[in-house]
């Protein structure tokens, strides 16, 4: 509910980056309800296939641009450690097999993935700076923030929604050093405490 309300607050035609888009539920909603230009980053192969199928079935064509890449703190070949092999599964980890609590897990499969920093994606490939970003990468948020410091510091960026533990002070400080401030906090029971920034 909170994510839908957040998307409903976007200006019509906003640029929306969804990092960890999964099968595209919120990407499709932002495109169809707010006419957003959506860039949906989803490195996991099955989820990426479902994301594209949902784009097709909903007639979203080029309005939702699905990208089968991971965002990280460096550019190169990485491995996505799959927590589960089912379509729509989450809790995967790019780089080290660490879950959202930073606890090591045994991956079901290690999928090779091209990874880029957010700043390189924007600068090298000419992507627009986003108006809004949803960052949902199950524990790898710190690396995405490090790789996107220029983008997250850009005054065009109006909001960032992120699920993080209240105890993750270094991540809070990293986000705040980009000029972003906590605007709203919501507790989620599924994965413990989280905060929306």
PDB file of C-alpha atoms in Angstrom:
ATOM      1  CA  UNK A   1       0.000   0.000   0.000  1.00  0.00           C
ATOM      2  CA  UNK A   2       2.780   2.456   0.908  1.00  0.00           C
ATOM      3  CA  UNK A   3       4.539   1.903  -2.410  1.00  0.00           C
ATOM      4  CA  UNK A   4       1.339   2.493  -4.407  1.00  0.00           C
ATOM      5  CA  UNK A   5       0.665   5.712  -2.454  1.00  0.00           C
ATOM      6  CA  UNK A   6       4.246   6.822  -3.061  1.00  0.00           C
ATOM      7  CA  UNK A   7       3.963   6.180  -6.824  1.00  0.00           C
ATOM      8  CA  UNK A   8       0.604   8.006  -6.876  1.00  0.00           C
ATOM      9  CA  UNK A   9       2.460  11.107  -5.603  1.00  0.00           C
ATOM     10  CA  UNK A  10       4.727  11.204  -8.704  1.00  0.00           C
ATOM     11  CA  UNK A  11       4.235  13.912 -11.278  1.00  0.00           C
ATOM     12  CA  UNK A  12       2.828  12.636 -14.560  1.00  0.00           C
ATOM     13  CA  UNK A  13       5.669  11.662 -16.890  1.00  0.00           C
ATOM     14  CA  UNK A  14       8.305  11.313 -14.148  1.00  0.00           C
ATOM     15  CA  UNK A  15      11.422   9.217 -14.718  1.00  0.00           C
ATOM     16  CA  UNK A  16      11.310   6.204 -12.377  1.00  0.00           C
ATOM     17  CA  UNK A  17      14.204   3.797 -11.791  1.00  0.00           C
ATOM     18  CA  UNK A  18      13.226   0.521 -10.143  1.00  0.00           C
ATOM     19  CA  UNK A  19      16.391  -1.278  -9.059  1.00  0.00           C
ATOM     20  CA  UNK A  20      15.485  -4.888  -8.286  1.00  0.00           C
ATOM     21  CA  UNK A  21      12.252  -4.759 -10.307  1.00  0.00           C
ATOM     22  CA  UNK A  22      11.473  -8.488 -10.040  1.00  0.00           C
ATOM     23  CA  UNK A  23       8.490  -9.250 -12.341  1.00  0.00           C
ATOM     24  CA  UNK A  24       7.442  -5.622 -12.742  1.00  0.00           C
ATOM     25  CA  UNK A  25       4.358  -5.043 -10.596  1.00  0.00           C
ATOM     26  CA  UNK A  26       5.319  -1.518  -9.506  1.00  0.00           C
ATOM     27  CA  UNK A  27       7.061  -0.747 -12.817  1.00  0.00           C
ATOM     28  CA  UNK A  28       3.841  -1.443 -14.681  1.00  0.00           C
ATOM     29  CA  UNK A  29       1.760   0.498 -12.186  1.00  0.00           C
ATOM     30  CA  UNK A  30       3.989   3.589 -12.431  1.00  0.00           C
ATOM     31  CA  UNK A  31       3.922   3.462 -16.222  1.00  0.00           C
ATOM     32  CA  UNK A  32       0.195   2.899 -16.650  1.00  0.00           C
ATOM     33  CA  UNK A  33      -1.133   5.087 -13.801  1.00  0.00           C
ATOM     34  CA  UNK A  34       1.366   7.983 -13.768  1.00  0.00           C
ATOM     35  CA  UNK A  35       2.680   7.701 -17.369  1.00  0.00           C
ATOM     36  CA  UNK A  36       6.196   7.376 -15.967  1.00  0.00           C
ATOM     37  CA  UNK A  37       9.217   6.606 -18.097  1.00  0.00           C
ATOM     38  CA  UNK A  38      10.362   3.497 -16.233  1.00  0.00           C
ATOM     39  CA  UNK A  39      13.790   1.861 -16.205  1.00  0.00           C
ATOM     40  CA  UNK A  40      13.377  -1.561 -14.561  1.00  0.00           C
ATOM     41  CA  UNK A  41      16.661  -3.208 -13.545  1.00  0.00           C
ATOM     42  CA  UNK A  42      16.329  -6.966 -12.942  1.00  0.00           C
ATOM     43  CA  UNK A  43      19.396  -9.225 -13.197  1.00  0.00           C
ATOM     44  CA  UNK A  44      17.723 -12.594 -12.414  1.00  0.00           C
ATOM     45  CA  UNK A  45      16.941 -14.425 -15.687  1.00  0.00           C
ATOM     46  CA  UNK A  46      13.495 -15.907 -14.869  1.00  0.00           C
ATOM     47  CA  UNK A  47      12.254 -12.701 -13.259  1.00  0.00           C
ATOM     48  CA  UNK A  48      13.541 -10.738 -16.252  1.00  0.00           C
ATOM     49  CA  UNK A  49      11.583 -13.001 -18.614  1.00  0.00           C
ATOM     50  CA  UNK A  50       8.406 -12.518 -16.515  1.00  0.00           C
ATOM     51  CA  UNK A  51       9.034  -8.762 -16.373  1.00  0.00           C
ATOM     52  CA  UNK A  52       9.163  -8.581 -20.173  1.00  0.00           C
ATOM     53  CA  UNK A  53       6.068 -10.761 -20.510  1.00  0.00           C
ATOM     54  CA  UNK A  54       4.193  -8.402 -18.159  1.00  0.00           C
ATOM     55  CA  UNK A  55       5.338  -5.411 -20.201  1.00  0.00           C
ATOM     56  CA  UNK A  56       4.015  -7.105 -23.347  1.00  0.00           C
ATOM     57  CA  UNK A  57       0.701  -8.244 -21.829  1.00  0.00           C
ATOM     58  CA  UNK A  58      -0.006  -4.763 -20.461  1.00  0.00           C
ATOM     59  CA  UNK A  59       0.855  -2.982 -23.703  1.00  0.00           C
ATOM     60  CA  UNK A  60       3.593  -0.916 -22.060  1.00  0.00           C
ATOM     61  CA  UNK A  61       5.990  -1.236 -25.008  1.00  0.00           C
ATOM     62  CA  UNK A  62       8.869   1.182 -24.725  1.00  0.00           C
ATOM     63  CA  UNK A  63       7.456   3.017 -21.703  1.00  0.00           C
ATOM     64  CA  UNK A  64       8.969   0.366 -19.402  1.00  0.00           C
ATOM     65  CA  UNK A  65      12.552  -0.385 -20.362  1.00  0.00           C
ATOM     66  CA  UNK A  66      13.598  -3.694 -18.807  1.00  0.00           C
ATOM     67  CA  UNK A  67      17.337  -4.108 -18.324  1.00  0.00           C
ATOM     68  CA  UNK A  68      18.891  -7.478 -17.515  1.00  0.00           C
ATOM     69  CA  UNK A  69      21.826  -6.038 -15.548  1.00  0.00           C
ATOM     70  CA  UNK A  70      22.768  -5.732 -11.915  1.00  0.00           C
ATOM     71  CA  UNK A  71      23.672  -2.447 -10.248  1.00  0.00           C
ATOM     72  CA  UNK A  72      26.695  -2.558  -7.983  1.00  0.00           C
ATOM     73  CA  UNK A  73      29.641  -0.491  -6.698  1.00  0.00           C
ATOM     74  CA  UNK A  74      31.842  -1.472  -9.655  1.00  0.00           C
ATOM     75  CA  UNK A  75      31.412  -2.418 -13.285  1.00  0.00           C
ATOM     76  CA  UNK A  76      32.255  -5.937 -14.397  1.00  0.00           C
ATOM     77  CA  UNK A  77      31.197  -9.555 -14.363  1.00  0.00           C
ATOM     78  CA  UNK A  78      29.563 -10.581 -11.089  1.00  0.00           C
ATOM     79  CA  UNK A  79      27.594 -13.591  -9.899  1.00  0.00           C
ATOM     80  CA  UNK A  80      24.021 -13.371  -8.720  1.00  0.00           C
ATOM     81  CA  UNK A  81      23.592 -15.902  -5.905  1.00  0.00           C
ATOM     82  CA  UNK A  82      20.068 -17.271  -6.268  1.00  0.00           C
ATOM     83  CA  UNK A  83      18.233 -17.921  -3.043  1.00  0.00           C
ATOM     84  CA  UNK A  84      15.405 -19.724  -4.885  1.00  0.00           C
ATOM     85  CA  UNK A  85      14.975 -20.896  -8.492  1.00  0.00           C
ATOM     86  CA  UNK A  86      11.248 -20.098  -8.851  1.00  0.00           C
ATOM     87  CA  UNK A  87      10.001 -17.310 -11.102  1.00  0.00           C
ATOM     88  CA  UNK A  88       9.207 -14.232  -9.011  1.00  0.00           C
ATOM     89  CA  UNK A  89      11.565 -15.315  -6.221  1.00  0.00           C
ATOM     90  CA  UNK A  90      13.548 -12.685  -4.351  1.00  0.00           C
ATOM     91  CA  UNK A  91      16.272 -12.469  -1.701  1.00  0.00           C
ATOM     92  CA  UNK A  92      19.082 -13.089  -4.211  1.00  0.00           C
ATOM     93  CA  UNK A  93      22.501 -11.507  -3.664  1.00  0.00           C
ATOM     94  CA  UNK A  94      24.829  -9.931  -6.220  1.00  0.00           C
ATOM     95  CA  UNK A  95      28.476 -10.508  -5.353  1.00  0.00           C
ATOM     96  CA  UNK A  96      28.757 -12.352  -2.053  1.00  0.00           C
ATOM     97  CA  UNK A  97      26.000 -14.787  -1.001  1.00  0.00           C
ATOM     98  CA  UNK A  98      24.797 -12.640   1.912  1.00  0.00           C
ATOM     99  CA  UNK A  99      21.110 -12.174   2.696  1.00  0.00           C
ATOM    100  CA  UNK A 100      19.412  -8.922   3.773  1.00  0.00           C
ATOM    101  CA  UNK A 101      20.609  -9.577   7.350  1.00  0.00           C
ATOM    102  CA  UNK A 102      24.202  -9.949   6.046  1.00  0.00           C
ATOM    103  CA  UNK A 103      24.140 -13.666   6.879  1.00  0.00           C
ATOM    104  CA  UNK A 104      25.795 -16.093   4.469  1.00  0.00           C
ATOM    105  CA  UNK A 105      23.558 -18.533   2.596  1.00  0.00           C
ATOM    106  CA  UNK A 106      24.175 -21.447   0.234  1.00  0.00           C
ATOM    107  CA  UNK A 107      23.013 -20.376  -3.247  1.00  0.00           C
ATOM    108  CA  UNK A 108      20.887 -22.737  -5.343  1.00  0.00           C
ATOM    109  CA  UNK A 109      22.681 -21.394  -8.432  1.00  0.00           C
ATOM    110  CA  UNK A 110      25.255 -18.727  -9.291  1.00  0.00           C
ATOM    111  CA  UNK A 111      24.114 -16.826 -12.383  1.00  0.00           C
ATOM    112  CA  UNK A 112      26.705 -14.745 -14.237  1.00  0.00           C
ATOM    113  CA  UNK A 113      25.569 -11.123 -14.505  1.00  0.00           C
ATOM    114  CA  UNK A 114      26.913  -7.953 -16.082  1.00  0.00           C
ATOM    115  CA  UNK A 115      27.021  -5.351 -13.327  1.00  0.00           C
ATOM    116  CA  UNK A 116      27.347  -1.587 -13.659  1.00  0.00           C
ATOM    117  CA  UNK A 117      27.442   1.328 -11.294  1.00  0.00           C
ATOM    118  CA  UNK A 118      24.359   3.529 -11.467  1.00  0.00           C
ATOM    119  CA  UNK A 119      26.555   6.527 -12.266  1.00  0.00           C
ATOM    120  CA  UNK A 120      28.078   4.714 -15.251  1.00  0.00           C
ATOM    121  CA  UNK A 121      24.635   3.677 -16.536  1.00  0.00           C
ATOM    122  CA  UNK A 122      23.503   7.320 -16.453  1.00  0.00           C
ATOM    123  CA  UNK A 123      26.692   8.859 -17.832  1.00  0.00           C
ATOM    124  CA  UNK A 124      27.972   6.275 -20.314  1.00  0.00           C
ATOM    125  CA  UNK A 125      24.649   5.241 -21.801  1.00  0.00           C
ATOM    126  CA  UNK A 126      22.907   8.616 -21.626  1.00  0.00           C
ATOM    127  CA  UNK A 127      20.100   7.594 -19.292  1.00  0.00           C
ATOM    128  CA  UNK A 128      18.137  10.442 -17.738  1.00  0.00           C
ATOM    129  CA  UNK A 129      18.683  11.223 -14.079  1.00  0.00           C
ATOM    130  CA  UNK A 130      15.649   9.726 -12.314  1.00  0.00           C
ATOM    131  CA  UNK A 131      13.021  11.738 -10.473  1.00  0.00           C
ATOM    132  CA  UNK A 132      12.283   8.747  -8.213  1.00  0.00           C
ATOM    133  CA  UNK A 133      14.137   5.523  -7.343  1.00  0.00           C
ATOM    134  CA  UNK A 134      12.895   2.365  -5.681  1.00  0.00           C
ATOM    135  CA  UNK A 135      15.868   0.369  -4.409  1.00  0.00           C
ATOM    136  CA  UNK A 136      14.939  -3.221  -3.526  1.00  0.00           C
ATOM    137  CA  UNK A 137      18.050  -5.383  -3.684  1.00  0.00           C
ATOM    138  CA  UNK A 138      17.771  -7.423  -0.486  1.00  0.00           C
ATOM    139  CA  UNK A 139      20.952  -6.417   1.330  1.00  0.00           C
ATOM    140  CA  UNK A 140      23.093  -4.955  -1.477  1.00  0.00           C
ATOM    141  CA  UNK A 141      21.774  -1.407  -1.024  1.00  0.00           C
ATOM    142  CA  UNK A 142      25.080  -0.035   0.271  1.00  0.00           C
ATOM    143  CA  UNK A 143      26.893  -1.091  -2.909  1.00  0.00           C
ATOM    144  CA  UNK A 144      24.265   0.425  -5.184  1.00  0.00           C
ATOM    145  CA  UNK A 145      24.447   3.707  -3.232  1.00  0.00           C
ATOM    146  CA  UNK A 146      28.276   3.744  -3.443  1.00  0.00           C
ATOM    147  CA  UNK A 147      28.104   3.154  -7.199  1.00  0.00           C
ATOM    148  CA  UNK A 148      25.520   5.889  -7.668  1.00  0.00           C
ATOM    149  CA  UNK A 149      26.709   8.749  -5.479  1.00  0.00           C
ATOM    150  CA  UNK A 150      26.529  11.357  -8.278  1.00  0.00           C
ATOM    151  CA  UNK A 151      23.066  10.223  -9.332  1.00  0.00           C
ATOM    152  CA  UNK A 152      21.718  10.060  -5.774  1.00  0.00           C
ATOM    153  CA  UNK A 153      23.196  13.519  -5.102  1.00  0.00           C
ATOM    154  CA  UNK A 154      21.639  15.088  -8.195  1.00  0.00           C
ATOM    155  CA  UNK A 155      19.041  17.733  -7.255  1.00  0.00           C
ATOM    156  CA  UNK A 156      16.646  16.317  -9.879  1.00  0.00           C
ATOM    157  CA  UNK A 157      16.140  13.208  -7.671  1.00  0.00           C
ATOM    158  CA  UNK A 158      13.060  13.899  -5.558  1.00  0.00           C
ATOM    159  CA  UNK A 159      12.660  10.632  -3.650  1.00  0.00           C
ATOM    160  CA  UNK A 160      14.181   7.255  -2.849  1.00  0.00           C
ATOM    161  CA  UNK A 161      12.213   4.361  -1.414  1.00  0.00           C
ATOM    162  CA  UNK A 162      14.370   1.732   0.253  1.00  0.00           C
ATOM    163  CA  UNK A 163      13.875  -1.090   2.761  1.00  0.00           C
ATOM    164  CA  UNK A 164      16.569  -1.069   5.407  1.00  0.00           C
ATOM    165  CA  UNK A 165      17.052  -2.043   9.002  1.00  0.00           C
ATOM    166  CA  UNK A 166      16.795   0.729  11.590  1.00  0.00           C
ATOM    167  CA  UNK A 167      20.172  -0.452  12.892  1.00  0.00           C
ATOM    168  CA  UNK A 168      22.024   0.066   9.585  1.00  0.00           C
ATOM    169  CA  UNK A 169      23.573   3.418  10.554  1.00  0.00           C
ATOM    170  CA  UNK A 170      26.388   3.338   7.925  1.00  0.00           C
ATOM    171  CA  UNK A 171      23.821   2.955   5.143  1.00  0.00           C
ATOM    172  CA  UNK A 172      21.740   5.817   6.571  1.00  0.00           C
ATOM    173  CA  UNK A 173      24.857   7.993   6.677  1.00  0.00           C
ATOM    174  CA  UNK A 174      25.789   7.069   3.114  1.00  0.00           C
ATOM    175  CA  UNK A 175      22.305   8.015   1.881  1.00  0.00           C
ATOM    176  CA  UNK A 176      22.263  11.239   3.905  1.00  0.00           C
ATOM    177  CA  UNK A 177      25.689  12.200   2.529  1.00  0.00           C
ATOM    178  CA  UNK A 178      23.998  12.329  -0.898  1.00  0.00           C
ATOM    179  CA  UNK A 179      21.695  15.049   0.439  1.00  0.00           C
ATOM    180  CA  UNK A 180      18.661  12.807   1.012  1.00  0.00           C
ATOM    181  CA  UNK A 181      16.698  12.983   4.266  1.00  0.00           C
ATOM    182  CA  UNK A 182      14.305  10.551   5.929  1.00  0.00           C
ATOM    183  CA  UNK A 183      10.769  11.633   5.036  1.00  0.00           C
ATOM    184  CA  UNK A 184       8.692   8.686   6.168  1.00  0.00           C
ATOM    185  CA  UNK A 185       9.212   5.499   8.129  1.00  0.00           C
ATOM    186  CA  UNK A 186       7.052   2.389   7.845  1.00  0.00           C
ATOM    187  CA  UNK A 187       7.478  -0.831   9.785  1.00  0.00           C
ATOM    188  CA  UNK A 188       7.209  -4.029   7.764  1.00  0.00           C
ATOM    189  CA  UNK A 189       6.552  -7.261   9.603  1.00  0.00           C
ATOM    190  CA  UNK A 190       7.711  -9.593   6.832  1.00  0.00           C
ATOM    191  CA  UNK A 191      11.417  -8.801   7.117  1.00  0.00           C
ATOM    192  CA  UNK A 192      11.570  -6.952  10.391  1.00  0.00           C
ATOM    193  CA  UNK A 193      11.905  -3.193  10.610  1.00  0.00           C
ATOM    194  CA  UNK A 194      12.378  -1.144   7.475  1.00  0.00           C
ATOM    195  CA  UNK A 195      12.444   2.503   6.614  1.00  0.00           C
ATOM    196  CA  UNK A 196      11.391   4.366   3.519  1.00  0.00           C
ATOM    197  CA  UNK A 197      13.602   7.302   2.577  1.00  0.00           C
TER     198      UNK A 197
END
